[in-house]
XYZ file of C-alpha atoms in Angstrom:
668
model
C -28.440 11.785 31.314
C -28.240 14.207 28.430
C -31.943 13.690 27.813
C -32.725 14.531 31.418
C -30.623 17.660 31.158
C -32.378 18.799 28.034
C -35.768 18.279 29.678
C -35.179 21.159 32.100
C -36.155 24.649 30.913
C -33.158 26.942 30.699
C -34.860 29.623 32.794
C -35.066 27.401 35.896
C -32.462 27.907 38.608
C -32.837 25.096 41.192
C -31.763 26.716 44.442
C -31.224 25.466 47.987
C -31.494 27.045 51.402
C -28.668 26.658 53.875
C -28.837 23.288 55.681
C -31.249 21.942 53.086
C -30.615 18.291 52.074
C -29.368 17.707 48.539
C -30.149 14.298 47.014
C -27.273 12.360 45.469
C -28.366 9.916 42.775
C -26.384 7.000 41.402
C -26.766 5.926 37.805
C -24.507 3.438 36.044
C -20.952 2.524 35.173
C -19.572 2.680 31.641
C -16.282 2.269 29.822
C -14.728 3.562 26.626
C -13.421 0.043 25.950
C -16.756 -1.737 25.825
C -20.375 -1.109 24.944
C -21.734 -2.887 28.036
C -23.012 -0.723 30.881
C -24.174 -1.783 34.332
C -26.436 -0.213 36.930
C -24.400 1.023 39.889
C -26.402 -0.879 42.503
C -26.060 -4.095 40.476
C -22.374 -4.199 41.379
C -21.787 -6.807 44.122
C -18.873 -4.901 45.685
C -20.536 -1.506 46.368
C -22.734 -0.563 49.316
C -26.299 -1.716 48.645
C -29.172 0.704 49.330
C -30.606 0.527 52.838
C -34.049 1.821 51.910
C -33.845 4.625 54.495
C -35.169 8.107 53.748
C -32.720 10.990 53.930
C -33.588 14.650 54.379
C -36.918 15.667 52.934
C -36.904 12.984 50.256
C -40.204 11.070 50.062
C -38.352 8.008 48.796
C -35.928 5.706 50.489
C -32.537 4.844 49.033
C -32.702 2.403 46.145
C -35.836 3.995 44.687
C -35.747 4.054 40.878
C -36.562 7.378 39.258
C -38.926 7.530 36.314
C -36.957 7.738 33.072
C -37.955 8.806 29.601
C -37.471 6.563 26.596
C -34.233 8.248 25.573
C -32.661 7.663 28.992
C -33.702 4.015 28.994
C -32.211 3.484 25.542
C -28.956 5.015 26.784
C -28.809 2.447 29.580
C -29.514 4.892 32.439
C -30.733 3.403 35.730
C -30.996 6.384 38.091
C -31.696 5.562 41.777
C -31.573 7.370 45.098
C -28.616 6.680 47.396
C -27.612 6.758 51.069
C -25.049 9.543 50.608
C -26.110 12.541 52.696
C -25.344 16.030 51.416
C -26.589 19.112 53.284
C -26.125 22.569 51.776
C -22.955 24.274 53.103
C -22.301 21.604 55.741
C -18.823 20.095 55.419
C -18.234 16.509 56.532
C -14.669 15.435 57.269
C -15.443 11.736 57.043
C -18.529 9.567 57.295
C -18.751 5.799 57.054
C -21.221 4.440 54.538
C -20.900 0.673 54.972
C -18.500 -2.234 55.022
C -19.230 -4.595 52.160
C -18.208 -8.241 52.358
C -17.540 -9.751 48.934
C -16.635 -13.226 47.722
C -14.140 -14.315 45.084
C -16.665 -14.079 42.279
C -17.430 -10.447 43.085
C -13.721 -9.669 43.431
C -12.981 -11.259 40.079
C -15.677 -9.206 38.367
C -14.539 -6.022 40.095
C -10.954 -6.592 38.985
C -12.110 -7.072 35.398
C -14.220 -3.899 35.489
C -11.272 -1.897 36.793
C -9.007 -3.363 34.106
C -11.542 -2.287 31.485
C -11.462 1.273 32.804
C -15.067 1.480 34.004
C -16.266 4.838 35.278
C -19.130 5.469 37.730
C -21.730 8.169 37.141
C -23.405 9.941 40.051
C -25.768 12.886 39.788
C -26.348 15.974 41.950
C -28.702 18.761 40.862
C -28.809 17.256 37.368
C -25.014 17.500 37.084
C -22.943 14.332 36.595
C -20.120 13.685 39.001
C -16.948 15.086 37.489
C -13.235 14.497 37.835
C -11.426 17.825 37.729
C -8.314 18.434 35.619
C -6.205 21.412 34.589
C -4.359 22.035 31.352
C -0.590 21.587 31.179
C 0.032 25.312 31.553
C -2.526 25.444 34.411
C -4.404 28.194 32.600
C -7.690 26.375 32.303
C -9.751 23.934 34.335
C -11.981 21.318 32.784
C -14.179 18.376 33.790
C -14.360 14.748 32.763
C -17.668 13.143 33.604
C -17.588 10.288 36.109
C -14.828 8.783 38.247
C -12.961 5.492 38.034
C -13.878 2.464 40.132
C -10.220 1.814 40.832
C -6.814 1.642 39.213
C -4.125 -0.849 38.242
C -0.553 -0.472 39.420
C 2.010 -2.540 37.551
C 4.895 -3.813 39.640
C 8.041 -4.564 37.580
C 9.597 -6.476 40.498
C 6.716 -8.928 40.756
C 5.982 -8.952 37.043
C 2.257 -8.490 37.562
C -0.255 -5.719 38.116
C -1.987 -5.060 41.399
C -5.552 -3.776 41.211
C -6.793 -1.334 43.841
C -10.396 -0.309 44.446
C -11.535 3.207 45.334
C -13.368 3.061 48.647
C -13.259 6.682 49.843
C -14.879 9.533 47.938
C -14.152 13.196 48.547
C -17.177 15.115 47.265
C -16.763 18.819 46.462
C -19.901 20.840 45.709
C -19.270 24.288 44.227
C -21.972 26.910 44.737
C -22.757 30.585 44.474
C -25.532 32.931 45.463
C -28.697 32.339 43.458
C -29.616 35.078 40.980
C -32.705 37.240 41.408
C -35.275 36.905 44.151
C -34.021 33.496 45.284
C -30.612 35.004 46.057
C -32.226 37.763 48.125
C -33.909 35.040 50.161
C -30.512 33.502 50.937
C -30.697 30.614 48.520
C -27.734 29.216 46.562
C -27.289 27.370 43.283
C -24.898 24.508 42.515
C -22.235 25.126 39.886
C -20.154 21.962 40.058
C -20.148 18.446 41.486
C -16.651 16.973 41.789
C -15.711 13.545 43.122
C -12.118 12.628 44.021
C -11.908 8.855 44.671
C -9.176 7.298 46.764
C -8.119 3.826 47.822
C -7.477 3.548 51.577
C -6.422 0.368 53.361
C -7.596 -1.104 56.642
C -4.973 0.548 58.860
C -5.374 3.747 60.918
C -9.167 3.770 61.171
C -11.391 4.789 64.067
C -14.166 2.701 65.584
C -16.666 3.941 62.961
C -14.419 2.786 60.139
C -13.227 6.234 59.022
C -9.494 6.854 58.428
C -7.944 9.191 60.993
C -6.647 11.373 58.183
C -8.189 10.835 54.763
C -5.714 13.249 53.188
C -2.617 11.480 54.503
C -0.535 9.043 52.488
C -2.451 5.961 53.601
C -1.943 2.437 52.397
C -4.125 1.336 49.513
C -6.758 -1.381 49.428
C -5.959 -4.101 46.913
C -8.969 -5.887 45.437
C -7.637 -9.369 46.030
C -8.360 -12.441 48.123
C -5.395 -14.623 49.029
C -5.966 -18.131 47.665
C -6.301 -21.029 50.063
C -3.480 -23.129 48.649
C -4.300 -26.219 50.710
C -7.939 -26.357 49.632
C -6.994 -25.522 46.067
C -4.409 -28.293 45.899
C -6.861 -30.828 47.314
C -9.645 -29.742 44.991
C -7.524 -29.825 41.838
C -5.201 -32.711 42.775
C -6.439 -34.849 39.874
C -6.394 -32.024 37.331
C -3.649 -30.308 35.384
C -5.553 -27.031 35.787
C -4.319 -24.804 38.604
C -6.348 -21.640 39.284
C -4.511 -18.346 39.106
C -4.401 -16.112 42.141
C -7.844 -15.003 43.221
C -9.598 -17.096 40.582
C -11.142 -19.892 42.648
C -14.703 -18.869 43.579
C -15.803 -21.982 45.483
C -13.771 -21.992 48.722
C -16.003 -19.495 50.578
C -13.260 -16.921 51.137
C -14.311 -13.271 51.382
C -12.843 -9.811 51.872
C -14.311 -6.688 53.453
C -14.355 -3.302 51.733
C -14.982 -0.287 54.020
C -16.637 2.622 52.183
C -16.389 6.196 53.486
C -16.899 9.671 52.072
C -16.196 13.335 52.772
C -18.201 16.379 51.703
C -16.964 19.934 51.156
C -18.894 22.966 49.925
C -16.875 25.681 48.209
C -18.123 29.019 46.942
C -17.205 29.856 43.334
C -18.085 33.215 41.803
C -16.042 32.781 38.623
C -18.894 31.344 36.540
C -22.630 31.836 36.267
C -25.213 29.103 36.774
C -26.164 29.272 33.082
C -22.531 28.498 32.118
C -21.901 25.647 34.532
C -21.776 23.092 31.697
C -18.925 24.892 29.931
C -16.297 23.008 31.950
C -17.443 19.728 30.362
C -16.861 21.107 26.860
C -13.096 20.878 27.016
C -12.406 21.279 23.315
C -14.933 24.020 22.597
C -12.295 26.623 21.731
C -9.709 24.284 20.233
C -12.148 22.494 17.933
C -14.010 25.551 16.649
C -11.419 26.084 13.927
C -11.730 22.443 12.866
C -15.497 22.794 12.628
C -15.146 25.904 10.492
C -12.653 24.099 8.265
C -15.205 21.315 7.889
C -17.831 23.831 6.806
C -15.423 25.481 4.348
C -14.510 22.067 2.948
C -18.196 21.213 2.558
C -19.023 24.552 0.931
C -16.121 24.176 -1.507
C -17.246 20.730 -2.648
C -20.877 21.800 -2.827
C -19.934 24.969 -4.715
C -17.977 23.094 -7.394
C -20.857 20.685 -7.850
C -23.277 23.606 -7.933
C -21.410 25.178 -10.844
C -21.593 21.859 -12.683
C -25.336 21.642 -12.055
C -25.806 25.189 -13.323
C -23.937 24.302 -16.514
C -26.094 21.198 -16.984
C -29.246 23.144 -16.259
C -28.397 25.923 -18.689
C -27.452 23.359 -21.324
C -30.740 21.482 -20.980
C -32.780 24.687 -20.934
C -30.961 25.961 -24.022
C -31.459 22.583 -25.702
C -35.185 22.479 -24.965
C -35.542 26.060 -26.141
C -33.810 25.147 -29.381
C -36.105 22.123 -29.602
C -39.174 24.324 -29.367
C -37.825 26.569 -32.138
C -36.455 23.921 -34.518
C -38.542 20.854 -33.718
C -38.637 18.063 -31.151
C -38.235 14.325 -31.095
C -41.102 11.966 -31.684
C -40.554 8.212 -31.425
C -36.858 8.579 -32.294
C -37.361 10.638 -35.500
C -36.462 14.251 -36.234
C -39.192 16.712 -37.000
C -38.678 19.311 -39.694
C -36.925 22.526 -38.891
C -36.688 25.671 -40.871
C -33.586 26.157 -43.004
C -32.264 28.963 -45.095
C -30.840 26.550 -47.667
C -32.814 26.386 -50.984
C -31.722 22.783 -51.601
C -34.083 19.979 -50.587
C -33.892 16.198 -50.216
C -30.131 16.089 -50.558
C -27.234 14.757 -48.583
C -24.164 16.839 -47.884
C -21.066 16.204 -49.885
C -19.384 14.753 -46.782
C -22.136 12.194 -46.262
C -23.525 13.874 -43.118
C -27.271 13.405 -42.715
C -29.274 16.602 -43.161
C -32.735 17.310 -41.894
C -35.483 15.585 -43.819
C -37.205 18.065 -46.124
C -34.861 21.035 -45.872
C -31.365 20.618 -44.908
C -28.216 22.071 -43.566
C -25.981 19.391 -42.018
C -26.257 19.007 -38.204
C -23.383 20.353 -36.148
C -21.631 18.309 -33.436
C -23.570 20.080 -30.699
C -26.839 19.445 -32.510
C -25.973 15.773 -32.994
C -25.201 15.520 -29.263
C -28.532 17.121 -28.460
C -30.517 14.664 -30.552
C -28.403 11.591 -29.781
C -28.350 11.845 -25.991
C -30.979 12.209 -23.311
C -33.696 13.454 -25.690
C -33.886 10.060 -27.368
C -35.189 8.606 -24.099
C -38.345 10.701 -23.927
C -40.497 7.638 -24.676
C -38.703 5.406 -22.127
C -37.525 7.653 -19.312
C -40.750 7.263 -17.327
C -41.056 3.533 -17.920
C -41.839 1.790 -14.613
C -38.753 0.357 -12.895
C -38.278 -3.233 -11.873
C -39.406 -4.067 -8.327
C -41.313 -0.804 -8.038
C -43.327 -2.402 -5.249
C -40.181 -2.295 -3.102
C -38.940 1.105 -4.261
C -42.166 2.823 -3.205
C -42.029 1.563 0.434
C -38.338 2.463 0.659
C -38.994 5.981 -0.543
C -42.025 6.112 1.751
C -39.966 5.027 4.762
C -37.274 7.504 3.850
C -39.881 10.224 3.550
C -41.173 9.458 7.035
C -37.651 9.682 8.411
C -37.102 12.867 6.470
C -40.173 14.423 8.031
C -38.962 13.430 11.471
C -35.423 14.701 10.885
C -36.116 17.968 9.151
C -39.686 18.732 10.131
C -43.000 18.837 8.379
C -43.144 22.625 8.386
C -39.830 23.141 6.601
C -40.567 20.565 3.910
C -44.021 21.941 3.286
C -42.780 25.531 3.024
C -40.083 24.540 0.531
C -42.557 22.501 -1.510
C -40.341 19.445 -1.668
C -43.221 17.264 -0.512
C -46.827 18.318 -0.697
C -49.444 16.627 1.515
C -51.959 16.926 -1.289
C -49.880 14.404 -3.274
C -50.050 11.754 -0.530
C -50.473 8.419 -2.316
C -49.535 9.859 -5.699
C -46.029 8.383 -5.758
C -47.330 4.859 -5.197
C -49.821 5.179 -8.060
C -47.136 6.754 -10.232
C -45.002 3.639 -9.740
C -47.872 1.492 -10.984
C -49.088 0.288 -7.600
C -52.642 -0.997 -7.236
C -52.607 -3.146 -4.092
C -52.396 -0.286 -1.622
C -52.972 -2.527 1.404
C -49.897 -4.596 0.626
C -47.877 -1.443 0.075
C -49.108 -0.036 3.390
C -48.077 -3.165 5.272
C -44.627 -3.141 3.690
C -44.116 0.572 4.416
C -45.303 0.256 8.011
C -43.287 -2.874 8.773
C -40.203 -2.774 6.539
C -37.881 -0.457 8.450
C -39.552 -0.507 11.907
C -39.882 -4.296 11.780
C -36.278 -4.890 10.784
C -35.115 -2.405 13.410
C -37.149 -4.019 16.178
C -35.986 -7.519 15.214
C -32.358 -6.376 15.271
C -32.749 -4.691 18.657
C -34.537 -7.735 20.080
C -31.759 -10.083 18.958
C -29.099 -7.749 20.361
C -31.053 -7.565 23.595
C -30.732 -11.324 24.000
C -26.944 -11.001 23.991
C -26.976 -7.997 26.331
C -29.439 -9.671 28.699
C -27.009 -12.565 28.975
C -24.368 -10.086 30.181
C -26.746 -8.566 32.787
C -25.977 -5.127 31.380
C -28.158 -2.067 31.939
C -27.868 -1.460 28.206
C -30.475 -4.188 27.773
C -33.976 -2.808 27.346
C -36.403 -3.884 30.068
C -39.255 -6.094 28.968
C -41.762 -3.333 29.697
C -39.880 -0.951 27.406
C -39.905 -3.517 24.605
C -43.659 -3.927 25.045
C -44.047 -0.138 24.967
C -42.037 0.128 21.742
C -44.126 -2.610 20.117
C -47.296 -0.840 21.268
C -46.100 2.463 19.768
C -45.343 0.674 16.528
C -48.496 -1.428 16.209
C -51.005 0.902 17.850
C -49.745 4.285 16.614
C -47.447 4.064 13.606
C -49.185 1.242 11.722
C -52.758 2.648 12.055
C -51.606 6.134 11.057
C -49.742 4.715 8.066
C -52.796 2.674 7.090
C -55.161 5.634 7.438
C -52.859 7.914 5.451
C -52.404 5.308 2.720
C -56.163 4.717 2.418
C -56.911 8.419 2.244
C -54.104 9.038 -0.234
C -55.039 6.131 -2.469
C -58.707 7.131 -2.605
C -58.198 10.873 -3.018
C -54.884 11.248 -4.872
C -54.254 10.796 -8.561
C -51.029 9.518 -10.136
C -48.576 12.202 -11.116
C -48.812 12.864 -14.837
C -45.519 12.531 -16.673
C -44.627 15.156 -19.285
C -43.909 12.558 -21.991
C -45.626 9.402 -23.148
C -44.112 5.941 -22.707
C -43.749 3.765 -25.790
C -45.097 0.182 -25.638
C -41.738 -1.318 -26.643
C -38.641 -0.380 -24.632
C -35.597 0.752 -26.554
C -32.319 -1.121 -26.333
C -29.762 0.399 -23.990
C -26.247 0.778 -25.464
C -23.265 -0.700 -23.668
C -22.455 1.535 -20.711
C -19.024 2.773 -19.589
C -17.475 0.835 -16.705
C -18.208 3.593 -14.199
C -21.944 3.335 -14.995
C -22.185 -0.434 -14.788
C -23.825 -2.084 -11.796
C -22.664 -0.890 -8.428
C -19.506 0.836 -9.671
C -21.098 4.203 -10.314
C -23.074 4.062 -7.082
C -19.974 3.513 -4.952
C -17.952 6.180 -6.766
C -20.637 8.861 -6.473
C -20.924 8.170 -2.740
C -17.396 9.431 -2.139
C -18.387 13.063 -2.734
C -21.112 13.350 -0.028
C -18.850 11.403 2.314
C -16.096 13.971 1.755
C -18.539 16.656 2.877
C -19.398 14.829 6.090
C -16.319 12.944 7.248
C -14.628 15.767 9.215
C -17.705 16.284 11.373
C -17.962 12.503 11.720
C -14.685 12.589 13.662
C -16.363 14.577 16.444
C -19.578 12.555 16.340
C -17.723 9.243 16.553
C -15.443 10.479 19.323
C -18.384 11.475 21.515
C -20.475 8.468 20.562
C -17.928 5.650 20.801
C -14.702 6.871 22.406
C -15.580 9.528 24.945
C -18.910 8.386 26.373
C -18.385 10.723 29.297
C -18.302 13.695 26.938
C -21.234 15.583 25.522
C -21.729 16.514 21.893
C -22.772 20.146 21.915
C -21.912 21.589 18.481
C -25.315 20.916 16.976
C -25.133 24.240 15.128
C -22.106 23.093 13.140
C -23.709 19.697 12.564
C -26.904 21.331 11.287
C -24.962 23.479 8.820
C -22.947 20.501 7.561
C -26.115 18.403 7.282
C -27.791 21.121 5.215
C -24.787 21.292 2.907
C -24.834 17.483 2.744
C -28.445 17.441 1.502
C -27.597 20.036 -1.143
C -24.533 18.027 -2.174
C -26.530 14.793 -2.438
C -29.034 16.585 -4.678
C -26.259 17.973 -6.872
C -24.461 14.644 -7.179
C -27.714 12.891 -8.082
C -28.530 15.459 -10.773
C -25.073 15.137 -12.338
C -25.093 11.332 -12.186
C -28.627 11.108 -13.578
C -27.871 13.497 -16.431
C -24.753 11.546 -17.419
C -26.728 8.326 -17.253
C -29.435 9.718 -19.539
C -26.810 11.040 -21.967
C -25.499 7.464 -22.139
C -29.044 6.483 -23.218
C -29.749 4.529 -20.039
C -33.276 5.183 -18.811
C -33.073 2.962 -15.691
C -32.702 5.956 -13.403
C -35.319 5.113 -10.760
C -33.311 2.739 -8.593
C -30.040 4.293 -9.664
C -31.016 7.717 -8.286
C -32.108 6.206 -4.961
C -28.891 4.209 -4.638
C -26.779 7.183 -5.722
C -28.355 9.376 -3.057
C -27.746 6.795 -0.319
C -24.396 5.518 -1.585
C -22.330 7.529 0.896
C -23.723 5.270 3.641
C -21.421 2.564 2.229
C -18.388 4.755 2.863
C -19.628 5.727 6.323
C -19.920 2.053 7.263
C -16.429 1.454 5.850
C -15.290 4.364 8.020
C -16.902 2.636 11.020
C -14.827 -0.471 10.307
C -11.653 1.628 10.080
C -12.551 3.462 13.282
C -13.160 0.199 15.110
C -9.845 -1.247 13.933
C -7.529 1.698 14.534
C -9.209 4.043 17.042
C -11.243 1.937 19.436
C -10.069 -0.600 21.970
C -13.290 -2.582 22.250
C -12.905 -6.088 23.566
C -15.395 -8.933 23.690
C -17.775 -10.441 21.161
C -20.929 -8.787 22.512
C -19.397 -5.289 22.529
C -18.158 -5.742 18.957
C -21.563 -7.069 17.917
C -23.267 -4.023 19.429
C -20.858 -1.651 17.688
C -21.327 -3.083 14.221
C -25.070 -3.619 14.620
C -25.717 -0.070 15.778
C -23.374 1.256 13.085
C -25.242 -0.713 10.423
C -28.583 0.542 11.724
C -27.393 4.155 11.716
C -26.016 3.803 8.182
C -29.313 2.257 7.055
C -31.254 5.229 8.425
C -28.805 7.622 6.784
C -29.042 5.710 3.492
C -32.850 5.857 3.523
C -32.788 9.590 4.179
C -30.239 10.524 1.541
C -31.606 7.932 -0.918
C -35.022 9.548 -0.688
C -33.476 12.978 -1.241
C -31.652 11.658 -4.308
C -34.757 10.003 -5.764
C -36.997 13.052 -5.295
C -34.319 15.340 -6.726
C -33.812 13.135 -9.803
C -37.556 12.835 -10.365
C -38.049 16.611 -10.185
C -35.066 17.208 -12.487
C -36.239 14.710 -15.128
C -39.786 16.055 -15.080
C -38.421 19.531 -15.674
C -36.072 18.778 -18.562
C -38.581 16.539 -20.377
C -41.486 18.905 -19.926
C -40.397 20.707 -23.132
C -39.954 17.481 -25.096
C -43.539 16.273 -25.097
C -44.554 13.711 -27.677
C -47.529 14.604 -29.774
């Protein structure tokens, strides 16, 4: 639904003449306790579409509207309905239908109500809303959708009765249309509220409408009394006795009368352009939290920035000193000028002096020549499994272009199209066709396989979350007919036209031995530890993202400005962390920085996935194997995308940093 909303230009003001029909669309039902959604007309206990045309609609009820890919992926199934709304015409009560349902339908309906499922209708691109007011009654706000029913626990009976909502009071709020349309007598819709109610069989007229829908009527329990005689005969030889309403084979049914009322109310308190503000309930309250998140992110990034500046100034000063005094070549010290007249001597303390002319080296000078400079002949040695690193960085680069935009990256010079294919050759690749296939199929292929497997589980649940077969075919066509050929063409052009990037230092034929590393540099330890810092930048904003994504599906995430700022700070922080980690690794005389920089950049994805596990355990109330499988699968996929993005940022940052600091330490 959000995608459909965003498709409309902001300048449009859909307006209606008096007595003009307004279409009411039905979409789906969803719950905060499960990831399974269902199309509204797939429910066996609601009024099915009759196929009749209403008003000036060219389609009969039950017609499916064309949806974009984003809406389909969200599980939307928008269809026309038999509800009749006419601009400014109030309807006290109108019967829709009387639906006869069997035990199986009743059992499913009871379970849906227990799980807190909410129905979503649409009028004028606005979702049906349940209206609330704050405790002090100073502010009104909306919650998208309305509940299918409710559960009333009876302490006397020791069980809960489940009631279904079968009457809907629809309130459409409007005001005079702005501009020329308003002068012509047209109006715009500001709000679409639905107040559901459960009304029993008593006190109804011949059409099925209650005599007074606003009175304290009896409620309609979603329950079929079991036929004890048939049940006893059927299960006489079994120790199993069905619970109340559970037997679905005795042919018993119940009738559910559905009615609705319509009221139009003028509201001049808000403008049409601000009609979505009522859905953003925490806009004012959460602004301070968002600003605190930005301040927290800036503080962390600022501290890291100071550290990077210190490292940068230290390396620049060291390379400048190297140009004045001499540089390293194959692990030996070149001569440097000295004011001492003594030659070919050792100091009285046994400290090695420069060969030829010699004052003893200071501690800072020994650190300069015993750290990262010693790796000038090994730092650009090709990493292990470079054939996998190149496709990963390539996939991450593609995602980076999609996320940030080709124009921004090109203007900043982070990636230059003229270097297309250069990275692969730099990593020693020769079989460009194999690399192209891996790049084009690695992430998209794994993603499609995961979605296809998940779809099998969702299909089994008859959920609208399952992608239709036609959509799957369309996704495969986009992948095989668009993405793969473009990747192949770009790889061929880049491989033929581009040259490998030239490293500033030569690589020796024999690799040097790496000293024993500290524990925080060994294996995965350093990667996991460095990931905590970018996670600390992001985790406050993750609270809002997770709440809207997993908990409050009826809400809408609207603070994209805050998220963009935090994401920008995150990229800067990832770059800073990678520079610091890479520099410390080089100072420890470990030249295996290629994979390490990629893993360091993407390491915060580990903590985000751990946060997903914590959120699932302590914040969510998801039940069922399929819903849990969907949660963890989608969380893993999102973390994988995030890891590819930030891993690519880390790798490119480390590569640029190493090229810069070793550019002044060239071997002759």
